[in-house]
Amino acid sequence: MIKILIVGYGNVGRGVQMAIERNADMELIGIASRTPERVKKSVGEAVKVYDIKEIANWYKDVPADVAILCGGSKSDLAQQTPVINQYYPTIDSFDNHSQLPEYFHLVDEVAQKAGKVSVISLGWDPGIFSLERVLANAYLPGSRAYGFYGLGPKGGLSMGHSDALRTIKGVKDARQYTHAITEAIDEVRAGKNPEFSAGDMHSRECFVVLEDGADAEKITAEIKSMPGYFAPYKTTVNFVTQEELDEKFKGFPHDGCVVAAGTTGSANNSALIEYHCTWGSNPEATAQVLTAYARAVKKLTAEGRKGAFTILDIPASYVSPLTREELLAKMM
Ligand SMILES: NC(=O)c1ccc[n+]([C@@H]2O[C@H](COP(=O)([O-])OP(=O)(O)OC[C@H]3O[C@@H](n4cnc5c(N)ncnc54)[C@H](OP(=O)(O)O)[C@@H]3O)[C@@H](O)[C@H]2O)c1
């Protein structure tokens, strides 16, 4: 059995707990949290809950093969992964793409010193979409792999952008749906390898609940001009009541695709690679990916490997519960 410690208990943390139950070769050994009393209320007596701050006192009694870190990328993971990796091999879902190279080197240094494995930035993007981009680019030299998100009519819920809306004064609650611009996908599929700016590929739709007395016009202007998050995009803002938001928009649905188009051999033969994911729950899907890689971490650790790894460095056979013979017979 692969013994797993969950670190951080939010949407992804709950998803990892459920994912462990779905994998017969894994068991949950405990949950570590900054707010252990909150977690105890939620999980009851069945699971042991630890205070992260006290890790030096309890880690010897908690022999986990891997700690899956489920904290937020914005301010938790860059602090927590280097600390937890002193005690356990780790997996995390750090998803700030622009800071990823710096994060890799920070974690690699820590993991090399600690003599432990640390797999960073797992999930679907970064994560499985990163792998698909690299493979498509290698199979079709000269092509570019594009990522589109929110393919269906409802779009995909962006948790980061929803959080950004909630930071605005006067906003009580909010959800943000990303929509892929279908004409842009068509251009990529046609093999044009277009030069896009962010706003050419996606638009953003906001559903906002106002605090009493808040100025809707001022808040709309503030949203539309928010650098990075909304300013580069065509953004629509809809004001709704809390009841409408809760009733109409449930869960964390998301979807997306990686698309790369080019040619093979003779330049006349077109080639198109597409990889799609559709998630009823983004955090649960992310958690399934993180949890599957616990197998790889155990195997890498058994080989004496150490340092930081990404999904690009890990063979698929290390992630599968199947034996080599089963893989050869059923999956090739
Ligand atoms: N790579 C990908 O494809 C991908 C996709 C989706 C998400 N992600 C990443 O996953 C991260 C975590 O997402 P999430 O939805 O799980 O975030 P979240 O629900 O906000 O949880 C983040 C942390 O906040 C704390 N927390 C959660 N609920 C709380 C509450 N009610 N009261 C007090 N503390 C609470 C927990 O830490 P403590 O238990 O220590 O308090 C938890 O680990 C995101 O920041 C994102 O970076 C990656």
Tab-separated table of C-alpha atoms and ligand atoms in Angstrom:
chain	number	residue	atom	x	y	z
A	1	MET	CA	0.000	0.000	0.000
A	2	ILE	CA	1.119	3.546	-0.724
A	3	LYS	CA	0.666	5.599	2.438
A	4	ILE	CA	-0.436	9.166	1.723
A	5	LEU	CA	-0.468	12.258	3.915
A	6	ILE	CA	-2.717	15.084	2.675
A	7	VAL	CA	-1.348	18.552	3.478
A	8	GLY	CA	-4.017	21.262	3.284
A	9	TYR	CA	-7.710	20.458	3.275
A	10	GLY	CA	-9.713	22.535	0.800
A	11	ASN	CA	-11.344	21.561	-2.515
A	12	VAL	CA	-8.282	19.721	-3.854
A	13	GLY	CA	-7.531	18.187	-0.428
A	14	ARG	CA	-11.058	16.724	-0.242
A	15	GLY	CA	-10.604	15.505	-3.828
A	16	VAL	CA	-7.377	13.682	-2.893
A	17	GLN	CA	-9.172	12.004	0.008
A	18	MET	CA	-11.831	10.708	-2.420
A	19	ALA	CA	-9.203	9.734	-5.010
A	20	ILE	CA	-7.316	7.612	-2.459
A	21	GLU	CA	-10.548	5.700	-1.795
A	22	ARG	CA	-10.768	4.936	-5.514
A	23	ASN	CA	-7.240	3.474	-5.730
A	24	ALA	CA	-6.961	0.005	-4.170
A	25	ASP	CA	-3.181	0.292	-3.669
A	26	MET	CA	-3.368	3.518	-1.610
A	27	GLU	CA	-4.291	4.458	1.929
A	28	LEU	CA	-4.768	7.777	3.703
A	29	ILE	CA	-2.457	7.956	6.701
A	30	GLY	CA	-3.514	11.419	7.889
A	31	ILE	CA	-4.281	15.035	7.068
A	32	ALA	CA	-2.030	17.939	8.075
A	33	SER	CA	-3.568	21.396	8.190
A	34	ARG	CA	-2.988	24.904	9.491
A	35	THR	CA	-6.544	24.719	10.802
A	36	PRO	CA	-6.746	21.206	12.296
A	37	GLU	CA	-9.872	21.899	14.380
A	38	ARG	CA	-11.801	22.851	11.222
A	39	VAL	CA	-10.620	19.687	9.464
A	40	LYS	CA	-11.468	17.458	12.460
A	41	LYS	CA	-15.035	18.777	12.383
A	42	SER	CA	-15.265	17.832	8.736
A	43	VAL	CA	-13.620	14.363	8.711
A	44	GLY	CA	-14.584	13.131	12.181
A	45	GLU	CA	-12.692	10.465	14.119
A	46	ALA	CA	-11.968	8.199	11.170
A	47	VAL	CA	-8.927	10.183	9.954
A	48	LYS	CA	-5.985	11.421	12.020
A	49	VAL	CA	-5.515	15.182	11.728
A	50	TYR	CA	-2.245	16.965	12.498
A	51	ASP	CA	-1.189	20.580	12.922
A	52	ILE	CA	1.328	21.494	10.201
A	53	LYS	CA	3.199	23.788	12.602
A	54	GLU	CA	3.964	20.815	14.857
A	55	ILE	CA	5.323	18.562	12.086
A	56	ALA	CA	8.742	18.147	13.729
A	57	ASN	CA	6.962	16.536	16.705
A	58	TRP	CA	4.731	14.059	14.861
A	59	TYR	CA	6.355	13.116	11.549
A	60	LYS	CA	8.188	10.087	13.012
A	61	ASP	CA	4.821	8.581	13.992
A	62	VAL	CA	3.349	9.200	10.538
A	63	PRO	CA	5.332	7.073	8.057
A	64	ALA	CA	3.869	8.428	4.806
A	65	ASP	CA	5.421	7.414	1.463
A	66	VAL	CA	4.342	10.741	0.033
A	67	ALA	CA	2.750	14.005	1.160
A	68	ILE	CA	0.298	15.477	-1.353
A	69	LEU	CA	0.236	19.250	-0.891
A	70	CYS	CA	-3.157	20.772	-1.622
A	71	GLY	CA	-2.593	24.387	-0.569
A	72	GLY	CA	-3.067	27.372	-2.880
A	73	SER	CA	-0.456	28.378	-5.445
A	74	LYS	CA	-0.790	32.055	-4.633
A	75	SER	CA	0.720	32.003	-1.162
A	76	ASP	CA	0.823	28.464	0.327
A	77	LEU	CA	2.868	26.112	-1.836
A	78	ALA	CA	6.117	28.094	-2.203
A	79	GLN	CA	6.239	28.184	1.606
A	80	GLN	CA	4.929	24.696	2.375
A	81	THR	CA	6.648	22.440	-0.198
A	82	PRO	CA	10.205	23.327	0.968
A	83	VAL	CA	9.217	22.664	4.610
A	84	ILE	CA	7.237	19.438	4.112
A	85	ASN	CA	9.877	18.049	1.737
A	86	GLN	CA	12.346	17.989	4.629
A	87	TYR	CA	10.198	15.214	6.097
A	88	TYR	CA	8.470	13.464	3.163
A	89	PRO	CA	8.657	13.099	-0.609
A	90	THR	CA	6.094	15.591	-1.942
A	91	ILE	CA	3.647	16.255	-4.762
A	92	ASP	CA	2.090	19.673	-5.417
A	93	SER	CA	-0.035	21.492	-7.991
A	94	PHE	CA	1.774	24.844	-8.218
A	95	ASP	CA	0.006	26.469	-11.170
A	96	ASN	CA	1.568	29.891	-11.640
A	97	HIS	CA	3.037	29.306	-15.128
A	98	SER	CA	5.221	32.429	-15.212
A	99	GLN	CA	6.884	31.594	-11.871
A	100	LEU	CA	7.242	27.888	-12.600
A	101	PRO	CA	10.950	27.837	-13.659
A	102	GLU	CA	11.962	29.755	-10.535
A	103	TYR	CA	9.771	27.485	-8.384
A	104	PHE	CA	11.335	24.357	-9.906
A	105	HIS	CA	14.869	25.526	-8.997
A	106	LEU	CA	13.839	26.554	-5.482
A	107	VAL	CA	12.279	23.146	-4.811
A	108	ASP	CA	15.093	21.238	-6.547
A	109	GLU	CA	17.683	22.767	-4.243
A	110	VAL	CA	15.656	21.865	-1.169
A	111	ALA	CA	14.859	18.345	-2.397
A	112	GLN	CA	18.480	17.613	-3.357
A	113	LYS	CA	19.597	18.649	0.124
A	114	ALA	CA	16.830	16.670	1.813
A	115	GLY	CA	17.578	13.641	-0.404
A	116	LYS	CA	13.907	13.365	-1.353
A	117	VAL	CA	11.716	13.402	-4.448
A	118	SER	CA	9.427	16.386	-5.050
A	119	VAL	CA	7.054	16.374	-8.016
A	120	ILE	CA	5.847	19.907	-8.698
A	121	SER	CA	3.068	21.488	-10.760
A	122	LEU	CA	0.900	18.445	-11.340
A	123	GLY	CA	-2.764	18.679	-12.290
A	124	TRP	CA	-4.245	19.250	-15.724
A	125	ASP	CA	-2.644	22.597	-16.615
A	126	PRO	CA	0.135	22.693	-15.659
A	127	GLY	CA	0.236	18.921	-15.691
A	128	ILE	CA	-1.272	16.668	-18.316
A	129	PHE	CA	-1.684	19.537	-20.814
A	130	SER	CA	2.035	20.364	-20.400
A	131	LEU	CA	2.885	16.798	-21.414
A	132	GLU	CA	0.540	16.964	-24.417
A	133	ARG	CA	2.082	20.285	-25.552
A	134	VAL	CA	5.599	18.845	-25.419
A	135	LEU	CA	4.640	15.650	-27.261
A	136	ALA	CA	2.656	17.451	-29.979
A	137	ASN	CA	5.543	19.842	-30.568
A	138	ALA	CA	8.009	16.946	-30.855
A	139	TYR	CA	5.784	14.920	-33.206
A	140	LEU	CA	5.036	17.909	-35.475
A	141	PRO	CA	8.236	19.982	-35.647
A	142	GLY	CA	7.498	23.646	-36.291
A	143	SER	CA	3.958	23.427	-34.943
A	144	ARG	CA	2.821	25.335	-31.891
A	145	ALA	CA	0.579	23.757	-29.263
A	146	TYR	CA	-2.217	26.067	-28.102
A	147	GLY	CA	-4.368	25.695	-24.981
A	148	PHE	CA	-8.070	26.625	-25.056
A	149	TYR	CA	-10.324	26.539	-22.005
A	150	GLY	CA	-14.107	26.747	-21.595
A	151	LEU	CA	-15.182	25.007	-24.797
A	152	GLY	CA	-18.874	24.394	-24.054
A	153	PRO	CA	-21.682	26.995	-24.031
A	154	LYS	CA	-21.382	27.552	-20.281
A	155	GLY	CA	-17.605	27.970	-20.402
A	156	GLY	CA	-15.313	26.838	-17.604
A	157	LEU	CA	-15.202	28.155	-14.063
A	158	SER	CA	-11.887	29.880	-13.334
A	159	MET	CA	-11.268	29.702	-9.603
A	160	GLY	CA	-8.343	32.156	-9.753
A	161	HIS	CA	-10.379	34.786	-11.609
A	162	SER	CA	-13.355	34.248	-9.291
A	163	ASP	CA	-11.006	34.881	-6.336
A	164	ALA	CA	-9.728	38.038	-8.064
A	165	LEU	CA	-13.311	39.358	-8.396
A	166	ARG	CA	-13.959	38.725	-4.701
A	167	THR	CA	-10.992	40.945	-3.755
A	168	ILE	CA	-12.813	44.024	-5.180
A	169	LYS	CA	-14.400	46.275	-2.550
A	170	GLY	CA	-18.190	46.055	-2.805
A	171	VAL	CA	-18.193	42.503	-4.278
A	172	LYS	CA	-19.856	40.033	-1.916
A	173	ASP	CA	-19.471	36.914	-4.048
A	174	ALA	CA	-18.586	36.115	-7.648
A	175	ARG	CA	-17.894	33.420	-10.235
A	176	GLN	CA	-15.998	33.839	-13.472
A	177	TYR	CA	-16.496	31.672	-16.540
A	178	THR	CA	-13.867	31.532	-19.277
A	179	HIS	CA	-14.977	31.021	-22.881
A	180	ALA	CA	-12.705	29.867	-25.687
A	181	ILE	CA	-13.132	31.918	-28.889
A	182	THR	CA	-14.132	29.298	-31.451
A	183	GLU	CA	-12.800	31.240	-34.466
A	184	ALA	CA	-9.365	31.161	-32.817
A	185	ILE	CA	-9.536	27.360	-32.407
A	186	ASP	CA	-10.526	27.071	-36.086
A	187	GLU	CA	-7.503	29.140	-37.138
A	188	VAL	CA	-5.192	26.840	-35.186
A	189	ARG	CA	-6.882	23.726	-36.597
A	190	ALA	CA	-6.348	25.137	-40.097
A	191	GLY	CA	-2.583	25.002	-39.464
A	192	LYS	CA	-2.043	28.776	-39.554
A	193	ASN	CA	0.065	28.767	-36.336
A	194	PRO	CA	-1.352	32.245	-35.583
A	195	GLU	CA	0.291	34.837	-33.372
A	196	PHE	CA	-2.380	35.450	-30.712
A	197	SER	CA	-2.552	37.826	-27.808
A	198	ALA	CA	-4.426	36.489	-24.751
A	199	GLY	CA	-7.632	38.353	-25.643
A	200	ASP	CA	-7.763	36.737	-29.100
A	201	MET	CA	-8.200	33.263	-27.594
A	202	HIS	CA	-10.591	33.689	-24.657
A	203	SER	CA	-13.325	35.951	-23.333
A	204	ARG	CA	-14.436	36.289	-19.724
A	205	GLU	CA	-17.938	36.290	-18.261
A	206	CYS	CA	-18.431	37.453	-14.666
A	207	PHE	CA	-21.407	36.867	-12.364
A	208	VAL	CA	-21.184	39.222	-9.420
A	209	VAL	CA	-23.188	39.646	-6.200
A	210	LEU	CA	-22.868	43.194	-4.839
A	211	GLU	CA	-22.668	44.288	-1.215
A	212	ASP	CA	-25.591	46.516	-0.186
A	213	GLY	CA	-25.103	50.028	-1.593
A	214	ALA	CA	-22.153	49.105	-3.843
A	215	ASP	CA	-21.794	51.081	-7.097
A	216	ALA	CA	-22.338	48.636	-10.001
A	217	GLU	CA	-20.933	50.975	-12.640
A	218	LYS	CA	-17.744	51.649	-10.704
A	219	ILE	CA	-17.237	47.937	-10.008
A	220	THR	CA	-17.790	47.038	-13.678
A	221	ALA	CA	-15.087	49.551	-14.666
A	222	GLU	CA	-12.759	48.202	-11.996
A	223	ILE	CA	-13.244	44.602	-13.172
A	224	LYS	CA	-12.741	45.409	-16.849
A	225	SER	CA	-9.519	47.310	-16.174
A	226	MET	CA	-7.953	44.786	-13.764
A	227	PRO	CA	-4.444	44.177	-15.196
A	228	GLY	CA	-3.592	40.608	-16.159
A	229	TYR	CA	-6.947	39.170	-15.099
A	230	PHE	CA	-9.525	41.054	-17.200
A	231	ALA	CA	-7.963	44.064	-18.966
A	232	PRO	CA	-6.578	42.021	-21.918
A	233	TYR	CA	-9.926	40.255	-22.542
A	234	LYS	CA	-13.415	40.995	-23.800
A	235	THR	CA	-15.179	40.854	-20.423
A	236	THR	CA	-18.896	40.903	-19.655
A	237	VAL	CA	-20.164	41.593	-16.148
A	238	ASN	CA	-23.596	40.368	-14.961
A	239	PHE	CA	-25.008	41.286	-11.570
A	240	VAL	CA	-27.017	38.563	-9.829
A	241	THR	CA	-28.425	37.897	-6.369
A	242	GLN	CA	-26.685	35.479	-4.011
A	243	GLU	CA	-29.625	33.065	-4.455
A	244	GLU	CA	-29.242	33.161	-8.248
A	245	LEU	CA	-25.500	32.575	-7.983
A	246	ASP	CA	-25.931	29.648	-5.588
A	247	GLU	CA	-28.810	28.110	-7.491
A	248	LYS	CA	-27.618	28.505	-11.094
A	249	PHE	CA	-23.890	27.955	-10.760
A	250	LYS	CA	-23.019	24.843	-8.801
A	251	GLY	CA	-19.730	22.979	-8.513
A	252	PHE	CA	-16.471	23.566	-10.326
A	253	PRO	CA	-16.962	22.526	-13.970
A	254	HIS	CA	-14.130	23.134	-16.425
A	255	ASP	CA	-12.797	21.832	-19.695
A	256	GLY	CA	-10.143	22.522	-22.262
A	257	CYS	CA	-8.036	21.253	-25.119
A	258	VAL	CA	-4.521	21.330	-26.472
A	259	VAL	CA	-4.428	21.803	-30.249
A	260	ALA	CA	-1.406	21.638	-32.541
A	261	ALA	CA	-1.529	21.597	-36.332
A	262	GLY	CA	1.199	21.277	-38.913
A	263	THR	CA	2.328	19.019	-41.705
A	264	THR	CA	4.079	15.665	-42.016
A	265	GLY	CA	6.675	14.524	-44.548
A	266	SER	CA	5.703	16.351	-47.688
A	267	ALA	CA	4.378	19.784	-46.776
A	268	ASN	CA	1.094	18.893	-48.471
A	269	ASN	CA	-0.035	16.429	-45.832
A	270	SER	CA	-1.754	18.235	-43.020
A	271	ALA	CA	-1.613	16.921	-39.452
A	272	LEU	CA	-3.717	17.801	-36.431
A	273	ILE	CA	-3.271	16.706	-32.823
A	274	GLU	CA	-5.965	17.444	-30.228
A	275	TYR	CA	-6.268	16.411	-26.616
A	276	HIS	CA	-9.468	17.248	-24.710
A	277	CYS	CA	-10.432	17.103	-21.047
A	278	THR	CA	-13.904	17.769	-19.632
A	279	TRP	CA	-14.253	17.944	-15.880
A	280	GLY	CA	-17.468	18.012	-13.863
A	281	SER	CA	-15.206	19.126	-10.990
A	282	ASN	CA	-11.882	20.823	-11.662
A	283	PRO	CA	-10.467	20.298	-8.116
A	284	GLU	CA	-11.531	16.629	-8.031
A	285	ALA	CA	-9.935	16.041	-11.449
A	286	THR	CA	-6.756	17.800	-10.327
A	287	ALA	CA	-6.763	15.620	-7.208
A	288	GLN	CA	-7.076	12.407	-9.271
A	289	VAL	CA	-3.941	13.380	-11.212
A	290	LEU	CA	-1.964	14.299	-8.071
A	291	THR	CA	-2.938	11.027	-6.411
A	292	ALA	CA	-2.003	8.807	-9.380
A	293	TYR	CA	1.532	10.247	-9.214
A	294	ALA	CA	1.943	8.954	-5.639
A	295	ARG	CA	2.836	5.630	-7.328
A	296	ALA	CA	5.594	7.308	-9.313
A	297	VAL	CA	6.961	9.037	-6.221
A	298	LYS	CA	7.183	5.733	-4.370
A	299	LYS	CA	8.985	4.102	-7.322
A	300	LEU	CA	11.415	7.014	-7.791
A	301	THR	CA	12.170	7.022	-4.061
A	302	ALA	CA	12.813	3.252	-4.120
A	303	GLU	CA	15.335	3.872	-6.932
A	304	GLY	CA	17.181	6.359	-4.713
A	305	ARG	CA	16.225	9.352	-6.859
A	306	LYS	CA	16.039	12.853	-5.367
A	307	GLY	CA	15.336	16.421	-6.450
A	308	ALA	CA	12.471	18.168	-8.222
A	309	PHE	CA	10.567	16.482	-11.055
A	310	THR	CA	7.734	17.570	-13.330
A	311	ILE	CA	5.275	15.435	-15.277
A	312	LEU	CA	7.712	15.679	-18.207
A	313	ASP	CA	10.315	13.663	-16.318
A	314	ILE	CA	8.174	10.706	-15.244
A	315	PRO	CA	7.412	7.618	-17.362
A	316	ALA	CA	3.715	6.776	-17.769
A	317	SER	CA	4.383	3.218	-16.555
A	318	TYR	CA	5.355	4.640	-13.138
A	319	VAL	CA	1.901	6.203	-12.784
A	320	SER	CA	-0.131	3.154	-13.752
A	321	PRO	CA	-1.334	0.517	-11.261
A	322	LEU	CA	-0.797	-2.120	-13.987
A	323	THR	CA	2.269	-4.361	-14.168
A	324	ARG	CA	4.645	-4.216	-17.120
A	325	GLU	CA	3.108	-7.410	-18.558
A	326	GLU	CA	-0.410	-5.984	-18.203
A	327	LEU	CA	0.668	-2.755	-19.842
A	328	LEU	CA	2.258	-4.650	-22.742
A	329	ALA	CA	-0.811	-6.837	-23.211
A	330	LYS	CA	-3.582	-4.287	-22.718
A	331	MET	CA	-2.338	-0.771	-23.315
A	332	MET	CA	0.185	-0.858	-26.168
B	1	LIG	N1	-2.424	22.361	-11.918
B	1	LIG	C1	-3.742	22.404	-12.065
B	1	LIG	O1	-4.263	21.986	-13.098
B	1	LIG	C2	-4.621	22.944	-10.975
B	1	LIG	C3	-6.010	22.915	-11.140
B	1	LIG	C4	-6.818	23.373	-10.087
B	1	LIG	C5	-6.236	23.858	-8.917
B	1	LIG	N2	-4.873	23.885	-8.820
B	1	LIG	C6	-4.235	24.424	-7.594
B	1	LIG	O2	-4.847	23.899	-6.443
B	1	LIG	C7	-4.791	24.898	-5.451
B	1	LIG	C8	-5.768	24.589	-4.347
B	1	LIG	O3	-7.101	24.742	-4.817
B	1	LIG	P1	-8.334	24.565	-3.814
B	1	LIG	O4	-9.563	24.817	-4.607
B	1	LIG	O5	-8.211	23.307	-3.050
B	1	LIG	O6	-8.112	25.806	-2.821
B	1	LIG	P2	-8.829	26.044	-1.430
B	1	LIG	O7	-10.100	25.246	-1.337
B	1	LIG	O8	-8.899	27.510	-1.247
B	1	LIG	O9	-7.797	25.425	-0.370
B	1	LIG	C9	-6.492	25.934	-0.228
B	1	LIG	C10	-6.095	25.835	1.245
B	1	LIG	O10	-6.880	26.741	2.008
B	1	LIG	C11	-7.181	26.187	3.280
B	1	LIG	N3	-8.650	26.163	3.427
B	1	LIG	C12	-9.540	25.620	2.564
B	1	LIG	N4	-10.807	25.809	3.009
B	1	LIG	C13	-10.693	26.500	4.177
B	1	LIG	C14	-11.626	27.015	5.111
B	1	LIG	N5	-12.941	26.836	4.953
B	1	LIG	N6	-11.152	27.672	6.197
B	1	LIG	C15	-9.826	27.858	6.369
B	1	LIG	N7	-8.887	27.369	5.509
B	1	LIG	C16	-9.316	26.721	4.445
B	1	LIG	C17	-6.600	24.772	3.307
B	1	LIG	O11	-5.356	24.791	4.016
B	1	LIG	P3	-5.264	24.348	5.552
B	1	LIG	O12	-5.970	23.022	5.672
B	1	LIG	O13	-3.816	24.278	5.822
B	1	LIG	O14	-5.959	25.400	6.337
B	1	LIG	C18	-6.369	24.461	1.850
B	1	LIG	O15	-5.273	23.611	1.625
B	1	LIG	C19	-5.070	26.181	-6.235
B	1	LIG	O16	-4.503	27.302	-5.590
B	1	LIG	C20	-4.371	25.917	-7.530
B	1	LIG	O17	-3.083	26.442	-7.439
B	1	LIG	C21	-4.066	23.432	-9.805
